[in-house]
Short mmCIF file of C-alpha atoms in Angstrom, two decimals:
data_model
loop_
_atom_site.label_atom_id
_atom_site.label_comp_id
_atom_site.label_asym_id
_atom_site.label_seq_id
_atom_site.Cartn_x
_atom_site.Cartn_y
_atom_site.Cartn_z
CA MET A 1298 43.15 29.34 38.96
CA ALA A 1299 44.57 26.50 40.55
CA SER A 1300 46.31 23.77 37.91
CA GLY A 1301 43.78 21.23 39.07
CA ASP A 1302 40.98 23.33 37.64
CA ILE A 1303 42.40 24.09 34.73
CA ALA A 1304 43.11 20.22 33.97
CA GLN A 1305 39.40 19.63 35.08
CA ILE A 1306 38.46 22.09 32.25
CA THR A 1307 41.00 21.02 29.83
CA GLU A 1308 39.54 17.38 30.40
CA ALA A 1309 35.74 18.63 29.87
CA LEU A 1310 36.40 20.47 27.12
CA ALA A 1311 38.19 17.43 25.23
CA LYS A 1312 34.83 15.50 25.83
CA THR A 1313 32.71 18.14 24.30
CA HIS A 1314 31.92 18.17 20.82
CA VAL A 1315 30.48 20.68 18.47
CA GLY A 1316 28.39 18.53 16.02
CA GLU A 1317 28.59 14.75 15.33
CA VAL A 1318 32.20 12.86 15.54
CA GLU A 1319 32.72 10.40 12.87
CA LEU A 1320 35.50 8.34 11.46
CA SER A 1321 34.69 7.68 7.54
CA TYR A 1322 36.18 4.81 5.61
CA LYS A 1323 33.32 5.09 2.97
CA GLY A 1324 34.17 3.69 -0.30
CA ARG A 1325 37.62 3.38 -0.13
CA GLY A 1326 37.22 -0.17 -1.35
CA LEU A 1327 40.07 -1.80 1.16
CA LYS A 1328 40.42 -5.15 1.26
CA LEU A 1329 40.20 -6.22 5.13
CA ASP A 1330 41.49 -9.79 5.74
CA ASN A 1331 43.27 -9.99 9.09
CA ALA A 1332 44.36 -7.67 11.94
CA GLU A 1333 47.11 -6.27 10.42
CA SER A 1334 45.37 -4.66 7.35
CA VAL A 1335 43.45 -3.11 9.91
CA LYS A 1336 46.03 -2.16 12.39
CA GLU A 1337 46.21 1.68 11.36
CA MET A 1338 42.07 1.76 11.48
CA VAL A 1339 42.32 0.34 14.87
CA GLN A 1340 44.56 2.67 16.08
CA GLU A 1341 42.12 5.57 14.78
CA ILE A 1342 39.16 4.12 16.43
CA GLU A 1343 40.98 3.79 19.72
CA GLN A 1344 42.08 7.51 19.32
CA CYS A 1345 39.08 8.99 18.53
CA ARG A 1346 37.20 10.65 21.67
CA GLY A 1347 33.32 10.44 21.57
CA LEU A 1348 33.19 8.70 18.23
CA GLN A 1349 29.37 8.83 17.49
CA SER A 1350 29.35 7.22 13.79
CA LEU A 1351 31.43 4.77 12.28
CA ARG A 1352 31.60 4.62 8.19
CA LEU A 1353 32.78 1.35 6.98
CA GLU A 1354 30.51 0.73 3.76
CA GLY A 1355 32.24 0.10 0.36
CA ASN A 1356 35.14 -2.01 1.79
CA THR A 1357 35.16 -5.83 2.06
CA LEU A 1358 35.69 -7.39 5.56
CA GLY A 1359 36.83 -10.81 6.99
CA VAL A 1360 36.37 -12.57 9.85
CA GLU A 1361 40.07 -11.83 11.65
CA ALA A 1362 39.90 -7.89 10.61
CA ALA A 1363 36.22 -8.26 12.27
CA GLN A 1364 37.59 -9.34 15.25
CA ALA A 1365 40.10 -6.67 15.66
CA ILE A 1366 37.76 -3.46 14.84
CA ALA A 1367 35.18 -5.04 17.19
CA LYS A 1368 37.94 -5.11 20.14
CA SER A 1369 38.38 -1.27 19.38
CA LEU A 1370 35.18 -0.94 19.64
CA GLU A 1371 34.27 -2.22 23.05
CA ALA A 1372 35.48 1.01 24.51
CA LYS A 1373 33.16 3.27 22.15
CA ARG A 1374 30.23 3.68 24.61
CA GLU A 1375 29.06 6.86 22.82
CA LEU A 1376 28.85 5.23 19.37
CA GLU A 1377 25.54 5.65 17.86
CA GLN A 1378 25.39 5.04 14.48
CA CYS A 1379 27.02 2.26 12.42
CA HIS A 1380 27.08 2.42 8.41
CA TRP A 1381 28.02 -0.82 7.63
CA SER A 1382 26.48 -1.54 3.85
CA ASP A 1383 28.32 -3.41 1.27
CA LEU A 1384 30.84 -4.69 3.70
CA PHE A 1385 31.61 -8.21 2.62
CA THR A 1386 32.00 -7.94 -1.36
CA GLY A 1387 33.57 -11.35 -2.29
CA ARG A 1388 33.40 -12.89 0.89
CA LEU A 1389 31.97 -16.25 1.40
CA ARG A 1390 28.47 -16.72 2.83
CA SER A 1391 29.73 -18.42 5.86
CA GLU A 1392 32.37 -15.51 6.70
CA ILE A 1393 29.54 -12.92 7.31
CA PRO A 1394 27.69 -14.15 10.36
CA PRO A 1395 30.52 -14.59 12.68
CA ALA A 1396 32.03 -11.25 11.59
CA LEU A 1397 28.57 -9.82 12.15
CA LYS A 1398 28.43 -11.27 15.59
CA SER A 1399 31.88 -10.11 16.38
CA LEU A 1400 30.95 -6.49 15.91
CA GLY A 1401 27.52 -7.06 17.58
CA CYS A 1402 29.00 -8.27 20.52
CA SER A 1403 31.64 -5.56 20.82
CA LEU A 1404 28.62 -3.06 20.59
CA MET A 1405 26.87 -4.77 23.65
CA THR A 1406 29.90 -4.86 25.80
CA SER A 1407 30.70 -1.14 25.00
CA GLY A 1408 27.29 0.04 26.64
CA ALA A 1409 26.57 1.83 23.09
CA ARG A 1410 23.18 2.94 22.28
CA LEU A 1411 22.28 2.85 18.82
CA THR A 1412 20.12 4.90 16.85
CA HIS A 1413 20.86 4.16 13.28
CA LEU A 1414 22.43 0.77 11.80
CA ASP A 1415 22.66 0.05 8.33
CA LEU A 1416 23.61 -3.49 6.66
CA SER A 1417 22.35 -3.16 3.35
CA ASP A 1418 23.78 -4.66 0.30
CA ASN A 1419 25.38 -7.44 2.10
CA ALA A 1420 23.73 -10.32 0.57
CA PHE A 1421 24.13 -12.40 3.96
CA GLY A 1422 20.97 -14.35 3.56
CA PRO A 1423 18.90 -15.81 6.57
CA ASP A 1424 22.20 -16.78 8.49
CA GLY A 1425 23.40 -13.41 8.28
CA VAL A 1426 20.22 -12.22 10.20
CA LYS A 1427 21.03 -14.63 12.91
CA GLY A 1428 24.52 -12.95 13.06
CA ILE A 1429 22.73 -9.55 14.32
CA GLU A 1430 19.79 -11.31 16.03
CA SER A 1431 21.35 -11.33 19.84
CA LEU A 1432 22.50 -7.35 18.85
CA LEU A 1433 18.89 -6.51 17.79
CA LYS A 1434 17.30 -7.93 20.84
CA SER A 1435 20.17 -6.19 22.96
CA SER A 1436 19.68 -3.05 25.19
CA ALA A 1437 22.16 -1.83 22.37
CA CYS A 1438 19.52 -1.32 20.15
CA TYR A 1439 16.85 -0.15 22.65
CA THR A 1440 17.06 3.25 21.22
CA LEU A 1441 17.18 2.25 17.51
CA CYS A 1442 15.66 4.76 14.85
CA GLU A 1443 16.67 3.44 11.76
CA LEU A 1444 17.41 0.12 10.73
CA ARG A 1445 18.16 -0.68 6.84
CA LEU A 1446 18.49 -3.95 5.64
CA ASN A 1447 17.96 -3.39 1.66
CA ASN A 1448 19.16 -6.17 -0.49
CA CYS A 1449 20.37 -8.52 2.20
CA GLY A 1450 18.62 -11.62 0.66
CA MET A 1451 17.09 -12.50 3.98
CA GLY A 1452 14.09 -14.65 2.38
CA ILE A 1453 11.45 -15.59 4.06
CA GLY A 1454 13.27 -17.36 7.25
CA GLY A 1455 15.68 -14.26 7.76
CA GLY A 1456 12.22 -12.21 7.67
CA MET A 1457 10.88 -14.55 10.73
CA VAL A 1458 14.16 -14.28 12.67
CA LEU A 1459 14.48 -10.30 11.93
CA ALA A 1460 10.63 -9.97 13.35
CA SER A 1461 11.11 -11.84 16.50
CA ALA A 1462 14.32 -10.17 17.32
CA LEU A 1463 12.51 -6.53 16.95
CA THR A 1464 9.83 -8.27 18.92
CA GLU A 1465 12.06 -9.30 21.77
CA CYS A 1466 13.53 -5.66 21.75
CA HIS A 1467 10.37 -4.11 22.25
CA LYS A 1468 9.39 -6.50 25.22
CA GLN A 1469 12.94 -6.13 26.81
CA SER A 1470 13.03 -2.31 26.47
CA SER A 1471 9.54 -1.67 27.42
CA ALA A 1472 10.19 -3.96 30.72
CA ALA A 1473 13.33 -1.34 31.23
CA GLY A 1474 10.63 1.58 31.08
CA SER A 1475 11.93 3.14 27.15
CA PRO A 1476 10.21 1.25 24.56
CA LEU A 1477 12.08 0.52 21.12
CA ARG A 1478 10.62 3.23 18.86
CA LEU A 1479 12.08 2.45 15.23
CA LYS A 1480 11.04 5.18 12.86
CA VAL A 1481 12.51 4.01 9.67
CA PHE A 1482 12.41 0.47 8.03
CA ILE A 1483 14.20 -0.47 4.81
CA ALA A 1484 14.48 -3.89 3.58
CA GLY A 1485 13.66 -3.96 -0.03
CA ARG A 1486 14.81 -6.59 -2.35
CA ASN A 1487 14.77 -9.39 0.17
CA ARG A 1488 12.18 -12.25 -1.08
CA LEU A 1489 10.16 -11.93 2.17
CA GLU A 1490 7.35 -13.15 0.12
CA ASN A 1491 3.71 -13.52 2.14
CA ASP A 1492 5.10 -15.40 5.33
CA GLY A 1493 8.34 -13.00 5.79
CA ALA A 1494 6.30 -9.78 5.36
CA THR A 1495 3.43 -11.28 7.81
CA ALA A 1496 5.82 -11.74 10.44
CA LEU A 1497 7.30 -8.38 10.06
CA ALA A 1498 3.62 -6.91 10.25
CA LYS A 1499 3.31 -8.29 13.64
CA ALA A 1500 6.36 -6.75 14.95
CA PHE A 1501 5.39 -3.27 13.19
CA LYS A 1502 1.83 -3.69 14.91
CA LEU A 1503 3.32 -3.98 18.21
CA LEU A 1504 5.96 -1.10 17.81
CA GLY A 1505 3.48 1.36 16.46
CA SER A 1506 6.02 4.07 15.95
CA LEU A 1507 6.93 3.79 12.72
CA GLU A 1508 7.17 6.78 10.25
CA GLU A 1509 8.72 5.07 6.99
CA ILE A 1510 8.44 1.67 5.79
CA HIS A 1511 10.23 0.66 2.54
CA MET A 1512 9.73 -2.99 1.31
CA PRO A 1513 9.86 -2.63 -2.67
CA GLN A 1514 10.36 -5.94 -4.47
CA ASN A 1515 10.05 -8.81 -2.23
CA GLY A 1516 7.31 -10.96 -3.71
CA ILE A 1517 4.59 -9.76 -1.86
CA ASN A 1518 0.94 -10.30 -2.60
CA HIS A 1519 -2.24 -9.63 -1.13
CA PRO A 1520 -2.24 -11.73 2.08
CA GLY A 1521 1.18 -10.01 2.70
CA ILE A 1522 -0.41 -6.59 2.09
CA THR A 1523 -3.19 -6.97 4.07
CA ALA A 1524 -1.21 -7.89 7.01
CA LEU A 1525 0.91 -4.79 6.56
CA ALA A 1526 -2.28 -2.57 6.28
CA THR A 1527 -3.13 -3.79 9.56
CA ALA A 1528 -0.04 -3.22 11.07
CA ILE A 1529 -0.05 0.42 9.55
CA LYS A 1530 -3.24 1.15 11.64
CA HIS A 1531 -1.18 1.01 14.24
CA ASN A 1532 1.31 3.26 13.34
CA PRO A 1533 0.01 6.62 13.05
CA ASN A 1534 2.89 8.79 12.34
CA LEU A 1535 3.47 6.65 9.37
CA GLN A 1536 4.20 9.09 6.64
CA VAL A 1537 5.95 6.93 3.58
CA LEU A 1538 5.18 3.43 2.27
CA ASN A 1539 7.49 2.32 -0.53
CA LEU A 1540 5.55 -1.27 -1.59
CA ASN A 1541 6.97 -1.17 -4.98
CA ASP A 1542 6.90 -3.98 -7.48
CA ASN A 1543 5.02 -6.29 -5.37
CA THR A 1544 1.42 -7.28 -6.21
CA PHE A 1545 -1.56 -5.91 -4.64
CA THR A 1546 -4.55 -7.00 -7.07
CA LYS A 1547 -7.98 -5.65 -5.29
CA ARG A 1548 -7.77 -7.01 -2.25
CA GLY A 1549 -4.51 -5.69 -1.31
CA SER A 1550 -5.35 -2.42 -2.77
CA ILE A 1551 -8.35 -2.12 -0.61
CA ALA A 1552 -6.64 -2.80 2.50
CA MET A 1553 -3.88 -0.13 1.82
CA ALA A 1554 -6.25 2.11 0.59
CA GLU A 1555 -6.45 4.29 4.18
CA CYS A 1556 -2.76 5.40 4.43
CA LEU A 1557 -0.24 7.74 4.19
CA LYS A 1558 1.03 10.87 2.78
CA LEU A 1559 3.40 9.29 0.07
CA ILE A 1560 1.87 6.32 -1.76
CA ASN A 1561 4.03 4.37 -4.08
CA PHE A 1562 2.46 1.70 -5.80
CA GLY A 1563 4.02 1.76 -8.76
CA ASP A 1564 4.17 -1.49 -10.89
CA CYS A 1565 1.85 -3.21 -8.17
CA LEU A 1566 -0.89 -4.50 -10.47
CA VAL A 1567 -3.36 -2.52 -8.73
CA ARG A 1568 -5.70 -2.83 -11.57
CA SER A 1569 -9.05 -0.74 -11.90
CA GLU A 1570 -10.59 -2.14 -8.82
CA GLY A 1571 -8.05 -1.45 -6.64
CA ALA A 1572 -8.08 1.84 -7.91
CA ILE A 1573 -11.41 2.77 -7.30
CA ALA A 1574 -10.85 1.24 -3.76
CA ILE A 1575 -7.94 4.04 -3.38
CA ALA A 1576 -10.03 6.76 -4.73
CA GLY A 1577 -12.36 5.92 -1.99
CA ALA A 1578 -10.13 6.40 0.22
CA LEU A 1579 -9.07 9.55 -1.32
CA ARG A 1580 -12.45 11.02 -1.02
CA GLU A 1581 -12.83 9.89 2.84
CA GLY A 1582 -9.39 11.13 4.08
CA LEU A 1583 -5.89 11.81 3.34
CA PRO A 1584 -5.71 15.15 3.46
CA PHE A 1585 -2.17 15.94 3.30
CA LEU A 1586 -1.20 13.50 0.90
CA ARG A 1587 1.85 14.70 -1.55
CA GLU A 1588 2.31 12.22 -4.01
CA LEU A 1589 0.46 9.01 -5.41
CA ASN A 1590 1.92 6.39 -7.48
CA LEU A 1591 -0.05 4.15 -9.64
CA SER A 1592 1.51 3.54 -12.81
CA PHE A 1593 1.87 0.29 -14.81
CA GLY A 1594 -0.96 -1.28 -12.60
CA GLU A 1595 -3.23 -2.22 -15.58
CA ILE A 1596 -5.86 0.62 -14.51
CA CYS A 1597 -8.37 1.32 -17.30
CA GLU A 1598 -9.34 5.08 -18.31
CA ALA A 1599 -12.82 5.18 -16.43
CA ALA A 1600 -10.78 3.86 -12.95
CA ALA A 1601 -8.43 6.29 -13.57
CA VAL A 1602 -10.59 9.36 -14.14
CA VAL A 1603 -12.45 8.23 -10.66
CA VAL A 1604 -8.74 8.60 -9.17
CA ALA A 1605 -8.07 11.89 -10.85
CA LYS A 1606 -11.52 13.58 -9.69
CA ALA A 1607 -10.81 11.93 -6.10
CA VAL A 1608 -7.57 14.10 -5.63
CA ARG A 1609 -9.47 17.12 -5.77
CA GLY A 1610 -9.13 19.39 -2.70
CA LYS A 1611 -5.94 17.92 -1.68
CA ALA A 1612 -3.91 21.11 -1.09
CA ASP A 1613 -0.39 19.32 -0.65
CA LEU A 1614 -0.84 16.91 -3.56
CA GLU A 1615 2.44 17.48 -6.06
CA LYS A 1616 2.50 14.78 -8.15
CA LEU A 1617 -0.19 12.32 -9.36
CA ASP A 1618 1.36 9.52 -11.69
CA LEU A 1619 -0.60 7.19 -13.91
CA ASN A 1620 2.04 6.16 -16.31
CA GLY A 1621 1.88 2.80 -18.22
CA ASN A 1622 -1.92 2.09 -17.78
CA CYS A 1623 -4.13 1.34 -20.35
CA PHE A 1624 -6.06 4.41 -21.24
CA GLY A 1625 -5.57 4.75 -24.93
CA GLU A 1626 -5.10 8.20 -26.95
CA GLU A 1627 -8.33 9.41 -26.23
CA GLY A 1628 -8.33 8.04 -22.45
CA CYS A 1629 -5.40 9.93 -21.95
CA GLU A 1630 -7.12 13.22 -23.27
CA ALA A 1631 -9.92 12.85 -21.40
CA LEU A 1632 -7.81 12.43 -18.00
CA ARG A 1633 -5.66 15.69 -18.74
CA GLU A 1634 -8.99 17.32 -19.46
CA VAL A 1635 -10.12 16.03 -16.12
CA MET A 1636 -7.13 17.61 -14.28
CA GLU A 1637 -7.18 20.64 -15.89
CA SER A 1638 -10.75 21.14 -15.08
CA LEU A 1639 -9.56 20.97 -11.65
CA ASN A 1640 -6.90 23.42 -12.10
CA MET A 1641 -4.44 20.53 -11.17
CA GLU A 1642 -2.88 19.68 -14.86
CA ASP A 1643 0.61 20.70 -13.74
CA LEU A 1644 0.45 17.62 -11.24
CA LEU A 1645 -0.23 14.81 -13.62
CA GLY A 1646 2.78 13.47 -14.47
CA SER A 1647 3.89 12.04 -18.05
CA LEU A 1648 1.65 9.58 -20.09
CA SER A 1649 4.17 8.74 -22.36
CA ASP A 1650 4.31 4.97 -21.69
CA ASP A 1651 0.72 4.13 -21.87
CA GLU A 1652 -0.05 0.61 -22.50
CA GLY A 1653 -3.25 1.68 -24.82
CA GLU A 1654 -6.71 0.43 -24.47
CA PRO A 1655 -7.47 -3.15 -22.76
CA GLU A 1656 -8.60 -5.94 -25.39
CA ASP A 1657 -12.02 -7.06 -24.75
CA ASP A 1658 -12.24 -10.60 -23.38
CA GLU A 1659 -14.83 -12.56 -25.36
CA GLU A 1660 -14.28 -15.92 -24.11
CA GLU A 1661 -16.86 -16.26 -22.24
CA GLU A 1662 -19.61 -14.95 -24.11
CA GLU A 1663 -20.78 -18.30 -25.63
CA GLU A 1664 -21.91 -18.92 -22.22
CA GLU A 1665 -23.46 -15.97 -20.76
CA ASP A 1666 -27.06 -16.64 -22.48
CA ASP A 1667 -27.32 -19.94 -20.57
CA GLU A 1668 -25.63 -18.55 -17.17
CA GLU A 1669 -28.20 -15.50 -17.27
CA LYS A 1670 -31.06 -18.08 -17.78
CA GLU A 1671 -29.91 -20.16 -14.73
CA ASP A 1672 -29.66 -16.71 -12.73
CA GLU A 1673 -32.94 -15.69 -13.51
CA GLU A 1674 -34.87 -19.09 -12.81
CA ASP A 1675 -32.95 -19.29 -9.70
CA THR A 1676 -34.28 -15.71 -8.61
CA GLU A 1677 -37.72 -16.68 -9.38
CA GLU A 1678 -37.71 -19.84 -7.30
CA ASN A 1679 -36.08 -18.52 -4.50
CA GLY A 1680 -38.02 -15.60 -4.46
CA VAL A 1681 -36.76 -11.80 -3.98
CA ASN A 1682 -36.46 -11.92 -0.24
CA GLY A 1683 -33.63 -14.03 -0.27
CA THR A 1684 -31.21 -11.95 1.36
CA LYS A 1685 -30.79 -13.88 4.97
CA ASP A 1686 -27.97 -16.31 4.05
CA VAL A 1687 -25.82 -13.90 2.52
CA ASP A 1688 -22.65 -12.98 3.68
CA VAL A 1689 -22.92 -9.20 3.49
CA SER A 1690 -19.38 -8.99 4.69
CA ASP A 1691 -18.08 -9.95 1.06
CA ALA A 1692 -19.30 -7.04 -1.56
CA SER A 1693 -19.01 -9.22 -4.35
CA LYS A 1694 -21.83 -11.58 -2.87
CA VAL A 1695 -23.98 -8.61 -2.25
CA SER A 1696 -23.82 -7.14 -5.61
CA GLU A 1697 -24.40 -10.57 -7.00
CA VAL A 1698 -27.74 -11.33 -4.75
CA PHE A 1699 -28.65 -7.26 -5.60
CA LEU A 1700 -28.36 -7.70 -9.33
CA LYS A 1701 -30.69 -11.21 -8.97
CA ILE A 1702 -33.27 -9.42 -6.97
CA SER A 1703 -33.67 -6.85 -9.19
CA SER A 1704 -33.46 -8.79 -12.38
CA VAL A 1705 -37.07 -9.76 -11.95
CA TYR A 1706 -38.59 -6.14 -11.60
CA LYS A 1707 -41.72 -5.85 -13.15
CA ASP A 1708 -43.66 -2.26 -13.33
CA GLU A 1709 -46.19 -3.77 -10.91
CA PRO A 1710 -46.85 -2.30 -7.36
CA GLU A 1711 -46.45 -5.22 -5.33
CA VAL A 1712 -43.52 -6.72 -7.19
CA LYS A 1713 -41.79 -3.38 -7.12
CA GLN A 1714 -42.13 -3.13 -3.26
CA ALA A 1715 -40.92 -6.65 -2.73
CA ILE A 1716 -38.09 -5.72 -4.68
CA PHE A 1717 -37.06 -2.25 -3.13
CA GLU A 1718 -37.63 -3.98 0.89
CA SER A 1719 -35.37 -6.77 -0.36
CA THR A 1720 -32.73 -4.55 -1.75
CA ASP A 1721 -33.06 -2.37 1.03
CA ALA A 1722 -32.68 -4.68 3.70
CA LEU A 1723 -29.92 -6.23 1.75
CA LEU A 1724 -27.92 -2.84 1.72
CA ARG A 1725 -29.01 -1.49 5.03
CA LYS A 1726 -27.35 -4.92 6.38
CA ALA A 1727 -24.05 -4.34 4.38
CA PHE A 1728 -23.25 -0.78 4.85
CA SER A 1729 -24.37 -0.54 8.32
CA ASN A 1730 -20.82 -0.28 9.63
CA SER A 1731 -18.62 0.98 6.77
CA HIS A 1732 -17.99 3.67 4.33
CA SER A 1733 -15.43 1.75 2.43
CA GLN A 1734 -17.87 -0.98 1.95
CA SER A 1735 -20.20 0.68 0.03
CA TYR A 1736 -17.18 1.49 -2.42
CA SER A 1737 -16.52 -2.41 -2.37
CA PHE A 1738 -20.12 -3.15 -3.35
CA ILE A 1739 -19.93 -0.38 -6.30
CA SER A 1740 -16.80 -2.00 -7.66
CA SER A 1741 -18.43 -5.40 -7.89
CA LEU A 1742 -21.22 -3.96 -9.06
CA ILE A 1743 -19.29 -2.55 -11.68
CA VAL A 1744 -17.55 -5.54 -12.46
CA ASN A 1745 -21.00 -7.70 -12.70
CA LEU A 1746 -22.09 -5.19 -15.22
CA GLY A 1747 -19.38 -5.79 -17.53
CA LEU A 1748 -17.98 -2.18 -17.37
CA LEU A 1749 -14.61 -3.17 -15.37
CA LYS A 1750 -12.10 -6.41 -15.88
CA SER A 1751 -11.82 -8.41 -12.43
CA GLU A 1752 -9.06 -10.18 -11.12
CA ASP A 1753 -11.31 -13.05 -10.22
CA LYS A 1754 -12.10 -14.94 -13.05
CA LYS A 1755 -15.11 -16.75 -11.39
CA ILE A 1756 -17.37 -13.39 -11.45
CA LYS A 1757 -20.16 -13.73 -13.95
CA LYS A 1758 -21.17 -10.86 -16.09
CA VAL A 1759 -24.75 -10.32 -16.49
CA ALA A 1760 -27.17 -8.94 -19.25
CA VAL A 1761 -27.87 -5.16 -18.12
CA LEU A 1762 -31.62 -5.17 -17.40
CA PRO A 1763 -33.88 -1.99 -16.54
CA GLY A 1764 -34.70 -3.43 -13.39
CA HIS A 1765 -31.01 -3.22 -12.21
CA LEU A 1766 -30.90 0.57 -12.81
CA LEU A 1767 -34.33 1.47 -11.23
CA ALA A 1768 -33.13 -0.66 -8.13
CA LEU A 1769 -29.73 1.27 -7.79
CA GLU A 1770 -31.79 4.61 -8.32
CA HIS A 1771 -34.00 3.55 -5.92
CA ALA A 1772 -31.15 2.34 -3.01
CA ALA A 1773 -29.38 5.22 -3.89
CA ALA A 1774 -32.05 7.58 -3.08
CA GLN A 1775 -32.30 5.99 0.32
CA GLU A 1776 -28.58 7.23 0.91
CA PHE A 1777 -27.06 4.33 0.91
CA PHE A 1778 -24.20 5.52 -0.66
CA PRO A 1779 -22.58 8.67 0.40
CA ALA A 1780 -22.74 11.60 -1.91
CA ASP A 1781 -19.26 11.27 -3.18
CA GLN A 1782 -19.43 8.23 -4.62
CA ALA A 1783 -22.25 9.03 -7.23
CA GLY A 1784 -19.58 10.22 -9.78
CA VAL A 1785 -17.78 6.71 -9.64
CA LEU A 1786 -21.56 5.11 -10.44
CA GLU A 1787 -21.89 7.46 -13.17
CA GLU A 1788 -18.31 7.38 -14.83
CA PHE A 1789 -18.96 3.71 -15.60
CA VAL A 1790 -22.67 3.47 -16.04
CA SER A 1791 -22.60 6.21 -18.39
CA ARG A 1792 -20.22 4.17 -20.58
CA LEU A 1793 -22.68 1.69 -20.76
CA PHE A 1794 -25.48 3.44 -22.23
CA CYS A 1795 -23.47 5.59 -24.28
CA SER A 1796 -23.04 2.22 -26.05
CA PHE A 1797 -26.38 0.87 -26.10
CA PRO A 1798 -28.86 1.14 -29.29
CA ARG A 1799 -32.11 3.78 -28.40
CA THR A 1800 -34.57 0.66 -28.88
CA GLY A 1801 -34.49 -2.63 -27.25
CA SER A 1802 -34.47 -2.86 -23.37
CA PHE A 1803 -33.83 0.67 -22.76
CA GLY A 1804 -36.44 1.93 -25.38
CA GLN A 1805 -39.03 2.65 -22.64
CA PHE A 1806 -36.57 5.29 -20.96
CA ASP A 1807 -35.90 8.74 -22.41
CA SER A 1808 -32.46 9.32 -21.85
CA ILE A 1809 -30.09 11.99 -21.63
CA ASN A 1810 -26.05 11.68 -22.56
CA GLY A 1811 -26.90 7.80 -22.58
CA LEU A 1812 -28.22 7.49 -19.36
CA PRO A 1813 -31.92 6.77 -18.54
CA LYS A 1814 -33.47 10.55 -17.68
CA THR A 1815 -34.21 9.33 -14.12
CA VAL A 1816 -31.12 7.94 -13.15
CA HIS A 1817 -28.90 10.55 -14.71
CA GLN A 1818 -30.90 13.33 -12.54
CA PHE A 1819 -30.32 11.22 -9.54
CA PHE A 1820 -26.70 10.94 -10.26
CA CYS A 1821 -26.54 14.66 -10.49
CA ALA A 1822 -28.66 15.55 -7.74
CA ARG A 1823 -26.41 13.39 -5.58
CA ARG A 1824 -23.22 14.80 -7.25
CA ASN A 1825 -24.85 18.43 -6.93
CA ASP A 1826 -24.50 17.62 -2.92
CA PHE A 1827 -21.05 16.80 -3.17
CA ILE A 1828 -19.37 18.98 -5.14
CA GLY A 1829 -21.61 21.56 -6.53
CA ASP A 1830 -21.80 21.07 -10.42
CA ASP A 1831 -24.53 21.66 -12.46
CA CYS A 1832 -25.77 19.25 -14.97
CA PRO A 1833 -27.92 19.56 -17.85
#
């Protein structure tokens, strides 16, 4: 073999590496202030052939040192991973943007195509995001798969700059024929709030490629949560969503309820209404759910039982975390019994931090009688057929009107017919296009009947009348409600009637287990359709 051939083979072998070529200076605590302090590091970088991963985390980097390292990276076309978290400890915030710009410019010059960029724990604020803005827009990030910016103090402004940069990167990479397909986005503890989250949600919607989103502790409440939920629907491969320690409430929970394999909504103030909304999504889908965390969410026992029953049949479920809610000792035991009846008791997490049963609100009781009289007078004046002006997209309004109409029920053929026709027309219009809307209606109805606390203090509780239950029975018999929702209704309504005396308004009904006989039998029939249980 000719010497020239041997030389070519030798050179080819030198360029061939088994596994990832990485240089790591991780966690050395080096104080890198100037070019002299990084002289040895620069030489090692320059001499490393085929460098793919550079780990600099756990050191502190000054502007001059960053410029020297950047110069050595200008020839590193094969570089794919930059692990540069916790890199500016003790530095002035004004030092960080120029250091980041130097490093970013070198990557753009080299022609590198990054797959991983980690700048977490650098506390660089909005200006730091501007320091990487050009890099994120450039061809160096067209291939980016993971972007980690946890605990960087970006704020709303930084979140908006980041969203704009990702949007521009997607636009330019699409024009180049290979759209940005970011898979993992991590940006916890950044004070993004609603505006920052909403801006990022627009970028996520455009990307459509995300598999994991981690944005805990960002001060996001329902407007931002709802925007993220919209974006998630455009990311069909999303499997993990971590929004721990933000504030969902009912509206955010409903928007998020149709997602994912791992749901971590711990410490998010999901509350009972939100839990019921999530239960609706569980019954409707999420067949591959592995973990559900609704801990410390101010959820009552009845709502937790609804959630527990909703995980039935989830073969991949590994853990249900409902710790730190408001069940009380008896409620915790009832929840354990439900999980045991489903042969899923091993999946229920600890309940050791339970907050106990919630205290009853009695502040508005003095005004209830007057409000109820006003409602009855208003219903009688306007008749039972006043459904034309109802905003049926608002489940709480539908519930309110349903209860007003049914409150004037009388055991007279003409009155019964008028009431049933009116409630049928109302619910038919409200539920014509949405399964989840009926769950929202049930949630609002339970609140109106005083069985569940609401985050909305303006919602009025009503005195439960026979007409309410009979109209509900009639409506359910028309199959406005899917069979899986019968259990939700029974779980709450049975609690109401168990506490009622056997005389008074409900004395005219025979009862079984505290429920009016006809309503109880209806619930059982509808529930049997769904899960095949027997009722007494």
